[in-house]
Short mmCIF file of C-alpha atoms in Angstrom, two decimals:
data_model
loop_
_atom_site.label_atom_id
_atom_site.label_comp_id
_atom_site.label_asym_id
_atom_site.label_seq_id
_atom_site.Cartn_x
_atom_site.Cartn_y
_atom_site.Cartn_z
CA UNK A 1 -10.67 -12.20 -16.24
CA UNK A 2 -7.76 -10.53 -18.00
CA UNK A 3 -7.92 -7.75 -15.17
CA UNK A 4 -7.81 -9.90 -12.54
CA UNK A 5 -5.46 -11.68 -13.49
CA UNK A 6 -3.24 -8.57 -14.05
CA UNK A 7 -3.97 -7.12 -10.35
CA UNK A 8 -3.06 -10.66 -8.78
CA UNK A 9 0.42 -10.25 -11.15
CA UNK A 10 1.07 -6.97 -10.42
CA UNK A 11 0.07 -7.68 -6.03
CA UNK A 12 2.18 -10.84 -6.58
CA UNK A 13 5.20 -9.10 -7.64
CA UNK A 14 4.06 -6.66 -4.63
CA UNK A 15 4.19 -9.57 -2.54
CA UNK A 16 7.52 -11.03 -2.97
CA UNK A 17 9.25 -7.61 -3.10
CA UNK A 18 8.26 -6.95 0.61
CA UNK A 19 9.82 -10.55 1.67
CA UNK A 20 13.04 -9.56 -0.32
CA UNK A 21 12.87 -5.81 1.74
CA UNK A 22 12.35 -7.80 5.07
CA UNK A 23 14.61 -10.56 4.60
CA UNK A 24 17.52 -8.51 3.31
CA UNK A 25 16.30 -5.51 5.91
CA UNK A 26 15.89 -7.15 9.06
CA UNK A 27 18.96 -7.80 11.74
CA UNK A 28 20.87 -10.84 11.94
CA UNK A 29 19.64 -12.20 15.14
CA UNK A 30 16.19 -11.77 13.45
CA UNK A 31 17.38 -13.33 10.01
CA UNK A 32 15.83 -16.55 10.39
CA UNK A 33 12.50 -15.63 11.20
CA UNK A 34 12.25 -12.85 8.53
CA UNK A 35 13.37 -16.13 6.20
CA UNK A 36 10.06 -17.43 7.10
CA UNK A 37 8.32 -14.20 6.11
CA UNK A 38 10.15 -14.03 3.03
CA UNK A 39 9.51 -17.99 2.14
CA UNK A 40 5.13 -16.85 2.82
CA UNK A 41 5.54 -14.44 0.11
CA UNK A 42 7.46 -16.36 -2.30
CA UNK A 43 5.21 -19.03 -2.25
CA UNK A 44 2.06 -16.66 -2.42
CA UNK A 45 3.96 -15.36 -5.33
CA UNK A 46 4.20 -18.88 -6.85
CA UNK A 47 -0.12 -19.27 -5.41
CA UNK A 48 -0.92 -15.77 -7.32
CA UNK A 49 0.64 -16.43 -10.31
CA UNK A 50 -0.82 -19.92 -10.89
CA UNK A 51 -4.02 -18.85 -10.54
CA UNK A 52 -3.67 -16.31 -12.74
CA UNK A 53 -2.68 -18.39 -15.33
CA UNK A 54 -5.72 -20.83 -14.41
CA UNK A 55 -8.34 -18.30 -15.14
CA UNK A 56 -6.82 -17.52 -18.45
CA UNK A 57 -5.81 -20.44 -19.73
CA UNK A 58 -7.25 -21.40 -22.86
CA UNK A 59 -7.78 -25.19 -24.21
CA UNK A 60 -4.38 -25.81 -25.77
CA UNK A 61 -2.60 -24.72 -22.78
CA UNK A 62 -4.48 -28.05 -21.54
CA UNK A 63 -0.78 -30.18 -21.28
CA UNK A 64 0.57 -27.63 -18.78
CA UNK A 65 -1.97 -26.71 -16.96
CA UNK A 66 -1.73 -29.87 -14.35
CA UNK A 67 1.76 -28.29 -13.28
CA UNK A 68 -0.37 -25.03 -12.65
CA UNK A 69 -2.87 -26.45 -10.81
CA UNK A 70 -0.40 -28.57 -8.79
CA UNK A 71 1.81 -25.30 -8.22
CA UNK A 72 -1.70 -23.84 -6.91
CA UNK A 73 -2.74 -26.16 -4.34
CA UNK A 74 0.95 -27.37 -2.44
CA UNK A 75 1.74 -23.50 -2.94
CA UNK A 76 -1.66 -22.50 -0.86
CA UNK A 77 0.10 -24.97 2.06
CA UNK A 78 3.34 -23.52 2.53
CA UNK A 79 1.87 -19.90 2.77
CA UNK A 80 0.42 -20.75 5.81
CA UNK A 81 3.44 -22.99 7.21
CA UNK A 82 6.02 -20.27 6.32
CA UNK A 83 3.67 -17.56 7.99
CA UNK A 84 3.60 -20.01 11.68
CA UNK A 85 6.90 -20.12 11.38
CA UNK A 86 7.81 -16.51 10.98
CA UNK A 87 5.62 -15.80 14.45
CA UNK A 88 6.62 -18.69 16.36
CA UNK A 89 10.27 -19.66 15.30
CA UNK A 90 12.11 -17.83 18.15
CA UNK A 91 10.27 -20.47 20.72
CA UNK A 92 11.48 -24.19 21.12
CA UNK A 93 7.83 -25.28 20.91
CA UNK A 94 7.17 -22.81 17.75
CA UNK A 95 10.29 -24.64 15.95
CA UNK A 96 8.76 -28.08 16.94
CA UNK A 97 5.25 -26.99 15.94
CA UNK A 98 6.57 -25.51 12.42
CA UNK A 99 8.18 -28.33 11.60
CA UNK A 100 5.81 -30.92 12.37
CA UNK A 101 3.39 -28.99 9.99
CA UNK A 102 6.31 -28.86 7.33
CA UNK A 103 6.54 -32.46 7.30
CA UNK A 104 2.96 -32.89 7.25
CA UNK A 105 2.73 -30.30 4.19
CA UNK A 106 5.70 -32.21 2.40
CA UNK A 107 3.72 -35.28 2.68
CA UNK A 108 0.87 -34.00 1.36
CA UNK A 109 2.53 -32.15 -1.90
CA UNK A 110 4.04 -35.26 -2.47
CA UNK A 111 0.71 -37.04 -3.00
CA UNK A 112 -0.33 -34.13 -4.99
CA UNK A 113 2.80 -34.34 -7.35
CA UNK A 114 2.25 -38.58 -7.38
CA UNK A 115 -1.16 -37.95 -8.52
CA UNK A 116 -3.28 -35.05 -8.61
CA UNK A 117 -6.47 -36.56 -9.06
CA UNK A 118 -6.94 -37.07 -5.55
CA UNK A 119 -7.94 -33.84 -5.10
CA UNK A 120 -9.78 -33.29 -8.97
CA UNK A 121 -10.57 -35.49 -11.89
CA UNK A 122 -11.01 -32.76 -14.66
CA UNK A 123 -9.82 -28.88 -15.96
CA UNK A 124 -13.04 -27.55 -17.35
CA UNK A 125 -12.11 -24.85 -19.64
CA UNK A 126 -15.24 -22.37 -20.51
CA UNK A 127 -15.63 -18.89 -22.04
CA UNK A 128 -18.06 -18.50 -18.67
CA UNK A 129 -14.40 -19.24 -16.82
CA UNK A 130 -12.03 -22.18 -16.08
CA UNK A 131 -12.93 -24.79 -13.48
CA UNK A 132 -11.79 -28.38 -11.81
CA UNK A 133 -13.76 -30.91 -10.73
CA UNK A 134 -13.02 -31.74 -7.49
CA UNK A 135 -12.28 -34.66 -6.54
CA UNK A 136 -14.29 -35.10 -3.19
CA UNK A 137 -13.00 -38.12 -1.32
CA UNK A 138 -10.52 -39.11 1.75
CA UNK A 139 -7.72 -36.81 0.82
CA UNK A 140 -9.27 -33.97 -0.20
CA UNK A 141 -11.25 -33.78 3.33
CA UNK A 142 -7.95 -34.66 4.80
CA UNK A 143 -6.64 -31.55 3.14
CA UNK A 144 -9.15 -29.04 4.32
CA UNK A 145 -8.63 -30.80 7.71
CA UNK A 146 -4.76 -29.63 7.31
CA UNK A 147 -6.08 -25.94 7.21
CA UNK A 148 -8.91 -26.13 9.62
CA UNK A 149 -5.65 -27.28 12.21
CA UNK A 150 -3.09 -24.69 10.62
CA UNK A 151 -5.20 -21.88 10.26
CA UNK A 152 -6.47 -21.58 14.04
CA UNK A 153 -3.05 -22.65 15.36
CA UNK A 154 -1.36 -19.32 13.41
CA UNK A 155 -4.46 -17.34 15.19
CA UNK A 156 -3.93 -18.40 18.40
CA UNK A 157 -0.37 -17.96 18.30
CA UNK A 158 -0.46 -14.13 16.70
CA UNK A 159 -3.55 -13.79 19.95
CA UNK A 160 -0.62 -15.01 22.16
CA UNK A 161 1.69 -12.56 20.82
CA UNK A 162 -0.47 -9.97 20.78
CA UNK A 163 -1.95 -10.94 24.66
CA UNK A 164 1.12 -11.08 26.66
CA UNK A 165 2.19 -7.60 25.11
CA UNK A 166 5.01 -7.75 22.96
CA UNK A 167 6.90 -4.07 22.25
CA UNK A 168 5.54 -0.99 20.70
CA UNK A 169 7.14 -1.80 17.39
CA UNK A 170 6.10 -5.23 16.82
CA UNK A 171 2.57 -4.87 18.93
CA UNK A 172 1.19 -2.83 15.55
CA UNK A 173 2.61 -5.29 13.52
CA UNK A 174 1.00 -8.31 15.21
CA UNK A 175 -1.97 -6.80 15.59
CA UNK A 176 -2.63 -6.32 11.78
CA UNK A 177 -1.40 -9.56 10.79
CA UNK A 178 -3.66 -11.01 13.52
CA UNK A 179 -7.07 -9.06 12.52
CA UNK A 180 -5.78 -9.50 8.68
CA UNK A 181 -5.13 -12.94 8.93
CA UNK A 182 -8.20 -13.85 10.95
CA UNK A 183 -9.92 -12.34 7.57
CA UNK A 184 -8.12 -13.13 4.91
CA UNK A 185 -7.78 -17.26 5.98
CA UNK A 186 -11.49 -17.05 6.32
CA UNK A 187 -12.11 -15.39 2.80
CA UNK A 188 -9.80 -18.07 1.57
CA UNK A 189 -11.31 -21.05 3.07
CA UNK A 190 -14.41 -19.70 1.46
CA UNK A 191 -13.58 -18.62 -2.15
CA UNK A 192 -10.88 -21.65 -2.27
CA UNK A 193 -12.24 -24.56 -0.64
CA UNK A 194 -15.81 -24.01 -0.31
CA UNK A 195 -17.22 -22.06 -3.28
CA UNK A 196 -15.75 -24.23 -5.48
CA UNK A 197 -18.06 -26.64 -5.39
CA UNK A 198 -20.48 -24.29 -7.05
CA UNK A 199 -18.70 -21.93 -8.85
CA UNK A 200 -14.10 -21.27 -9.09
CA UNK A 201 -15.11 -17.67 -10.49
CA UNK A 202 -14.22 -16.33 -6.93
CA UNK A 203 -10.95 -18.28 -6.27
CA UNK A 204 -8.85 -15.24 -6.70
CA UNK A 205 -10.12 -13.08 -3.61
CA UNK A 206 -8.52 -15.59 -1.74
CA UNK A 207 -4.90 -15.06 -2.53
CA UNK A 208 -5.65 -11.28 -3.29
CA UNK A 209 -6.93 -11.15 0.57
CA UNK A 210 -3.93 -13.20 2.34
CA UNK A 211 -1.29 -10.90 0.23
CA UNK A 212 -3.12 -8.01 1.31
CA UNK A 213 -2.42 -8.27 4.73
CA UNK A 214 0.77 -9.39 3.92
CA UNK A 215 1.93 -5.94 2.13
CA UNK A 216 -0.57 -4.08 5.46
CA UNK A 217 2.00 -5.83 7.63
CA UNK A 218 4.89 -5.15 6.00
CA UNK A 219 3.53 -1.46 6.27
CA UNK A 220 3.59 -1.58 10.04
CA UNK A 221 7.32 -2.96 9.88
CA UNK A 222 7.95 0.37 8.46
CA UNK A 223 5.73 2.62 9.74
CA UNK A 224 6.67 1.20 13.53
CA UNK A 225 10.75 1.45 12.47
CA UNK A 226 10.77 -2.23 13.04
CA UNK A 227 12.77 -3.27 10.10
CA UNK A 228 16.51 -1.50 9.91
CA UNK A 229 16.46 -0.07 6.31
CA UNK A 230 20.03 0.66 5.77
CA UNK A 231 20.95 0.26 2.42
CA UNK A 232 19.60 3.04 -0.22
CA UNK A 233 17.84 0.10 -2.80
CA UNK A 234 16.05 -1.11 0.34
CA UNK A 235 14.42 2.02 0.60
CA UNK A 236 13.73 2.77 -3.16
CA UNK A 237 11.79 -1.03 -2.95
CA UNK A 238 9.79 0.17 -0.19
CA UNK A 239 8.68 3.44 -1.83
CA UNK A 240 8.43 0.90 -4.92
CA UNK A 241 5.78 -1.62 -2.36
CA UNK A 242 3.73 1.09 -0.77
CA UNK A 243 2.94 3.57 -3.87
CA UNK A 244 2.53 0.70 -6.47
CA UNK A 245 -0.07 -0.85 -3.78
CA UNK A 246 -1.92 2.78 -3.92
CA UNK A 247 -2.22 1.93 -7.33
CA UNK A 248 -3.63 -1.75 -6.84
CA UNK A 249 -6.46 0.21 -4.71
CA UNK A 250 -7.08 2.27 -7.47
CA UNK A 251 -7.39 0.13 -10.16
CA UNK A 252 -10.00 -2.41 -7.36
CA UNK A 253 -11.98 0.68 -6.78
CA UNK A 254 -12.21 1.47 -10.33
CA UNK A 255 -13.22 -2.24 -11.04
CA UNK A 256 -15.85 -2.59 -8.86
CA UNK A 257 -17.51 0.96 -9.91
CA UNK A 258 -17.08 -0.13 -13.89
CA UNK A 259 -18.54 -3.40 -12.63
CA UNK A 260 -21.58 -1.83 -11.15
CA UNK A 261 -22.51 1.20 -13.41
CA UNK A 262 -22.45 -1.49 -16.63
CA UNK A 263 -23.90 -4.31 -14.57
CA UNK A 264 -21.25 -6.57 -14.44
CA UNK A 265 -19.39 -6.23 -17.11
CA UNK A 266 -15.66 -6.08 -17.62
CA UNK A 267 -13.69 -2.70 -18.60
CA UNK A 268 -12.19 -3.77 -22.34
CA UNK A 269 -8.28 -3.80 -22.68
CA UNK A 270 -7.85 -0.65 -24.06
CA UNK A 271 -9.57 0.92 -21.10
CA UNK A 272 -7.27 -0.95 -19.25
CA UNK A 273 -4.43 0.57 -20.75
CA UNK A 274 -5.95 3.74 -19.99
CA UNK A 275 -5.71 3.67 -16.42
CA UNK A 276 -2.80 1.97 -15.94
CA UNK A 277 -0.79 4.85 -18.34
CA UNK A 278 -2.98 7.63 -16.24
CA UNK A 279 -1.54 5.72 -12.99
CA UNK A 280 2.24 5.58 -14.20
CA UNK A 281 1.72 9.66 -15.15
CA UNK A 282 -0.09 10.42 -11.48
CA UNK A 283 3.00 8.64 -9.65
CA UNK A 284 5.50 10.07 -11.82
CA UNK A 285 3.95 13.49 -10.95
CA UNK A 286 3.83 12.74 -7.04
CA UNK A 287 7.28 14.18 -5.94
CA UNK A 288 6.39 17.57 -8.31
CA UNK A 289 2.95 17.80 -6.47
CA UNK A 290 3.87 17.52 -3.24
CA UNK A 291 7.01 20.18 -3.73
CA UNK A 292 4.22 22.62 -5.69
CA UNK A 293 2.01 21.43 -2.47
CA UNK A 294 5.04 22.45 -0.12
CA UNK A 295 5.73 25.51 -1.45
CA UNK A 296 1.84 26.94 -1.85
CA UNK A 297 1.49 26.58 1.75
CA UNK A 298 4.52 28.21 2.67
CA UNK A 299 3.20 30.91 0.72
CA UNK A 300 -0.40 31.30 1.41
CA UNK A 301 -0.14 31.26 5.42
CA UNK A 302 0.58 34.20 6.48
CA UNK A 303 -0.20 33.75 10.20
CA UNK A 304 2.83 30.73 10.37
CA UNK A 305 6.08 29.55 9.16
CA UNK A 306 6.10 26.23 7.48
CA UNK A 307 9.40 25.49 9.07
CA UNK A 308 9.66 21.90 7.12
CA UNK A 309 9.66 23.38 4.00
CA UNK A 310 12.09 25.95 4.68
CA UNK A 311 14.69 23.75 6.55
CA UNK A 312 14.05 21.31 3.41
CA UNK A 313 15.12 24.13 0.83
CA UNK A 314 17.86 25.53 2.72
CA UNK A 315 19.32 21.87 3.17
CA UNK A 316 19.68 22.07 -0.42
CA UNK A 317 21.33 24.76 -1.02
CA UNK A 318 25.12 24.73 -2.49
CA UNK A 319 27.01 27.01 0.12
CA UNK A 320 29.53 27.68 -2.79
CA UNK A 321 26.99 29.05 -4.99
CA UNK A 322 24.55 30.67 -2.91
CA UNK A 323 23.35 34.30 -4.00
CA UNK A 324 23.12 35.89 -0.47
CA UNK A 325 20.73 38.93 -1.85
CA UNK A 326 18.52 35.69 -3.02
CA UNK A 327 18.51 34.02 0.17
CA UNK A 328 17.72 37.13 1.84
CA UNK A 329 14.24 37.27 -0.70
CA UNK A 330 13.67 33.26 -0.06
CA UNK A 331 13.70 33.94 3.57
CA UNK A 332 11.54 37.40 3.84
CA UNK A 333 9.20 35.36 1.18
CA UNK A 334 8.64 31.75 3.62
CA UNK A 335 8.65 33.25 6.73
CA UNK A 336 6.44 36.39 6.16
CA UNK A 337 8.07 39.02 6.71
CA UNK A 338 8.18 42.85 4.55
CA UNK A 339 11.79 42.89 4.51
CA UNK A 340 15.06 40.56 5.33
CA UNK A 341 18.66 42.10 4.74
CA UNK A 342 21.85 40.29 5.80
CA UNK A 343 24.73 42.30 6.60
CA UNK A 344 28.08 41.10 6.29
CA UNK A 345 30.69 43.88 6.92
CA UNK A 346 29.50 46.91 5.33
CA UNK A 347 27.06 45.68 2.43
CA UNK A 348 23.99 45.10 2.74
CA UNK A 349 21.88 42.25 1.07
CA UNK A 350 18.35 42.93 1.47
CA UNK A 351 15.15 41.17 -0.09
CA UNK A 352 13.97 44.11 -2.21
CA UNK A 353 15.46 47.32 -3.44
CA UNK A 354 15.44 49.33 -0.13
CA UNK A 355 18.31 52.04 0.72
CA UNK A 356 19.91 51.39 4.20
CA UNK A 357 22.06 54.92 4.79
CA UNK A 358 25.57 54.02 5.86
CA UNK A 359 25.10 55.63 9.27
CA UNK A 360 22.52 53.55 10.17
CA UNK A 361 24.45 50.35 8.83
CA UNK A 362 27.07 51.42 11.37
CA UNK A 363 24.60 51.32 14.19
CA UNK A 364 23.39 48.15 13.68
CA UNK A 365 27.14 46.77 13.18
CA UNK A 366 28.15 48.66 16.90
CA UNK A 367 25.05 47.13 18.52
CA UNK A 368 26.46 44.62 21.44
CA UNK A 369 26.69 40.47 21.27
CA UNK A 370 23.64 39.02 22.89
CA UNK A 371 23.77 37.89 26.02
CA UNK A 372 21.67 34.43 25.03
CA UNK A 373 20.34 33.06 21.38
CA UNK A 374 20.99 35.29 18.91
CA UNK A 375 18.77 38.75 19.13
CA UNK A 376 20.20 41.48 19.47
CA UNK A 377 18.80 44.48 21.70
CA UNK A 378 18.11 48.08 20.86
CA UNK A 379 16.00 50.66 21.53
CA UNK A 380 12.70 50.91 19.13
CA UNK A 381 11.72 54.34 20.73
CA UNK A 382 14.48 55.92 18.76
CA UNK A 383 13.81 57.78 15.91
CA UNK A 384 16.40 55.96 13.70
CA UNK A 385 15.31 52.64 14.51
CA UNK A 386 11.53 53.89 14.06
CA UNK A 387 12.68 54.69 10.74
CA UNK A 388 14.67 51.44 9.77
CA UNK A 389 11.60 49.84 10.93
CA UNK A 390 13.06 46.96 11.94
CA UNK A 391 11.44 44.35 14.21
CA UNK A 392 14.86 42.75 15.22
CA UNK A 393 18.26 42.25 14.92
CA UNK A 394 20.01 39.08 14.85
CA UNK A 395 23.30 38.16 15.04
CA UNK A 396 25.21 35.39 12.16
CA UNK A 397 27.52 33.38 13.86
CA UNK A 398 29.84 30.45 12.76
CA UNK A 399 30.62 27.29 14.16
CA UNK A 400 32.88 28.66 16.82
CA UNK A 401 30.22 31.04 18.10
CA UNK A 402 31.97 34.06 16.57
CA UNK A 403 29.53 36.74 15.24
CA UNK A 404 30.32 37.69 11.02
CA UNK A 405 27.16 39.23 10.21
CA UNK A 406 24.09 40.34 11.14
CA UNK A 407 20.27 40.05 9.48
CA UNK A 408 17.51 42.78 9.64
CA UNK A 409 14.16 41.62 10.16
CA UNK A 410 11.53 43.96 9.26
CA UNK A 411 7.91 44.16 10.41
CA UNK A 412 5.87 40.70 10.16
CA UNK A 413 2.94 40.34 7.62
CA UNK A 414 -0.41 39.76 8.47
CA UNK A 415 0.38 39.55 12.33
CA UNK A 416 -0.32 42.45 15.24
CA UNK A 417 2.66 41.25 17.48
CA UNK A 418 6.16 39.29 16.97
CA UNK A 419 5.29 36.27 18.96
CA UNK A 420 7.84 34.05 21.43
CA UNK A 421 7.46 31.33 19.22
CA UNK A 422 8.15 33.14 16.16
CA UNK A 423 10.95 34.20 17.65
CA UNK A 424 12.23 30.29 17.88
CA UNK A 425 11.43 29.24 14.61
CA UNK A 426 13.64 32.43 12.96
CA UNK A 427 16.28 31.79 15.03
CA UNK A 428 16.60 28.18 13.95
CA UNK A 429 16.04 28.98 10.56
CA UNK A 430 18.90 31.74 10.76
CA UNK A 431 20.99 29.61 12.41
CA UNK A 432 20.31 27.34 8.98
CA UNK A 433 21.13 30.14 7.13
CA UNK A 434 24.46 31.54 9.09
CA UNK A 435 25.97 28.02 8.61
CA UNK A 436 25.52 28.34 4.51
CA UNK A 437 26.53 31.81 4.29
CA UNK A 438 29.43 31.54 6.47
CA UNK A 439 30.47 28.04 4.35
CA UNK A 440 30.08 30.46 1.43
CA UNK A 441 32.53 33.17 2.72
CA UNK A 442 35.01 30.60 4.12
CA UNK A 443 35.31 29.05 0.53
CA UNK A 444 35.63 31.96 -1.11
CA UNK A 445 38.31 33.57 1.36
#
């Protein structure tokens, strides 16, 4: 139980930080509905962690444990409430229908508060696991009636949404909450209401399932741009949200492959350790991977330019203290070619140790401006230009359009011809690399 009850911790805290990221991230005329969202995950926050706490508790935690269970069952109503009222609140009839099932739910946690026997009599606390015995009379039914009404009326409403075709950036978002609702309230009336009966060693997939489809649809906020994420702490949560849920999958996979290959039983604390140190090291190694990942491709491809990559490193570079002759390699390295040399004036800066004669740096200075782009034009038949071996000639030009330098391309590797599109993705990349070296010069002038 001690796992479990750290995954519904650690998807609790999960939980709550996407309502903080939505509520904080979302527009003003959108405020009060992403209130609502953020209200659903505070209180499945509050329904995690007492249940957590629940299947842990030991005997002499028996004075505190009513609160617990109390938090556990009003927290389960809200949930649902606050979720209605984040799809419905921007309709007259959705405020009127929210509220009418707030009251309802206030009513109800009041009479749990004023006495919680109604809905159990006993905390049962066993090395087997912790149980209640419920308390099956009027108000308990009248409380699974409260989610057999709230539950179908949040379906139909998301089917509603969903129906009449709502945009392309909420339509995702709907859709999810919709198909993971329609699961996870159905999981939950199961494990929560049901199964209990029998056995409460299964209570926890039912808040594990609802904020699951929580954090999926806070997922499609972001992955459909529906959520503005201005501020730069908004965005670190986020990153925070989606890779520490990566983790939660992990750790669930690992569980239930432990669980089978040792029939059933649990993975000790120290293996739980274990993991979660191996996860902290395999996230804090992400951003190196995918750079080493990055830069292998660049490298290994031949037969294209990884034009991400090189647009990424570039953007990076410190005009002031750029080494041209080590931009020049960078370049003739990423985009495949034998040989890059930039020429500025009468030097010069070429990717390897090759001798340009100074008559044949004055013929590629005297060569004319291009009529369009940036290439240059000249006649490969000639016998000097056979022997530079260039495969074009492209012209560096600042921000007013005026030409200060030129760059030598020599012969691609591993391809026959210099194709059109080639020809596009060097020129933006030299355009890149004009607008540093000319930033460079300018400073230093």
């Amino acid at each position: 139980m001690q796992l479990i009850a750290i995954l519904l911790i650690t998807v609790s805290i999960l939980t709550i930080l996407s309502g903080i990221a939505v509520f904080f991230g979302s527009n003003k005329s959108d405020r009060s509905r992403s209130a609502w969202f953020f209200l659903s995950t505070l209180f499945a926050f509050a329904w995690m962690i007492s249940i957590s706490l629940f299947l842990i508790a030991k005997p002499d935690w028996k004075d505190n444990m009513t609160l617990v269970v109390d938090i556990t069952y009003i927290s389960a109503i809200f949930i649902d409430i606050a979720l209605l009222g984040y799809i419905v609140w921007k309709q007259k009839f959705g405020k009127v229908l929210t509220s009418i099932f707030f009251v309802i739910g206030l009513i109800l946690a009041g009479f749990i508060i004023y006495n919680p026997n109604l809905l159990y009599t006993e905390i049962v606390f066993a090395n087997s696991g912790n149980s209640l015995v419920t308390n099956v009379g009027p108000f308990y039914f009248v409380y699974v009636a409260f989610f057999c009404c709230l539950v179908p009326a949040i379906l139909i409403s998301l089917l509603k949404k969903v129906w009449k075709g709502s945009s392309f950036r909420s339509h995702g978002g709907d859709l999810v909450l919709l198909i993971g609702f329609a699961i996870s309230g159905t999981m939950s009336l199961i494990f929560n209401l049901i199964l209990p009966f029998w056995t409460w060693n299964y209570i926890w997939l039912g808040p594990l399932a609802i904020s699951t489809t929580i954090i999926a649809f806070y997922y499609t906020i972001l992955r459909y741009r529906s959520l503005s994420l201005s501020s730069r702490w908004l965005k670190i949560l986020s990153y925070i949200v989606i890779v520490a849920s990566c983790a939660v999958i992990y750790i669930v996979i690992f569980y239930i492959i432990f669980a089978a290959m040792f029939r059933g039983s649990s993975p000790s604390p120290e293996v739980i350790i274990l993991n979660f140190v191996m996860i902290a090291i395999v996230l804090a190694l992400i951003p190196a991977t995918n750079e080493l990942n990055m830069f292998i491709r660049s490298l290994i491809s031949n037969q294209q330019v990884d034009m991400l990559y090189i647009i990424k490193k570039l953007s990076r570079v410190p005009p002031k203290g750029v080494d041209i002759k080590e931009l020049a390699a960078f370049l003739a390295e990423h985009m495949h070619f034998e040989y890059i040399g930039i020429l500025i004036g009468d030097t010069v800066y070429g990717s390897d140790g090759r001798k340009i004669p100074t008559s044949s740096i004055d013929l590629v200075s005297k060569l004319g401006n291009p009529e369009n782009g940036i290439w240059q034009e000249f006649n490969e038949e000639d016998a000097v230009w056979r022997e530079l071996d260039f495969s074009a000639v492209a012209a560096l030009r600042n921000a007013s359009g005026k030409t200060f330098g030129q760059v030598l391309v020599g012969q691609p590797l591993g391809k026959v011809s210099f194709s059109r599109r080639d020809l596009v993705q060097v020129e933006t990349i030299i355009n890149l690399a004009a607008v540093i070296i000319d930033s460079k010069l300018h400073k230093k002038a």
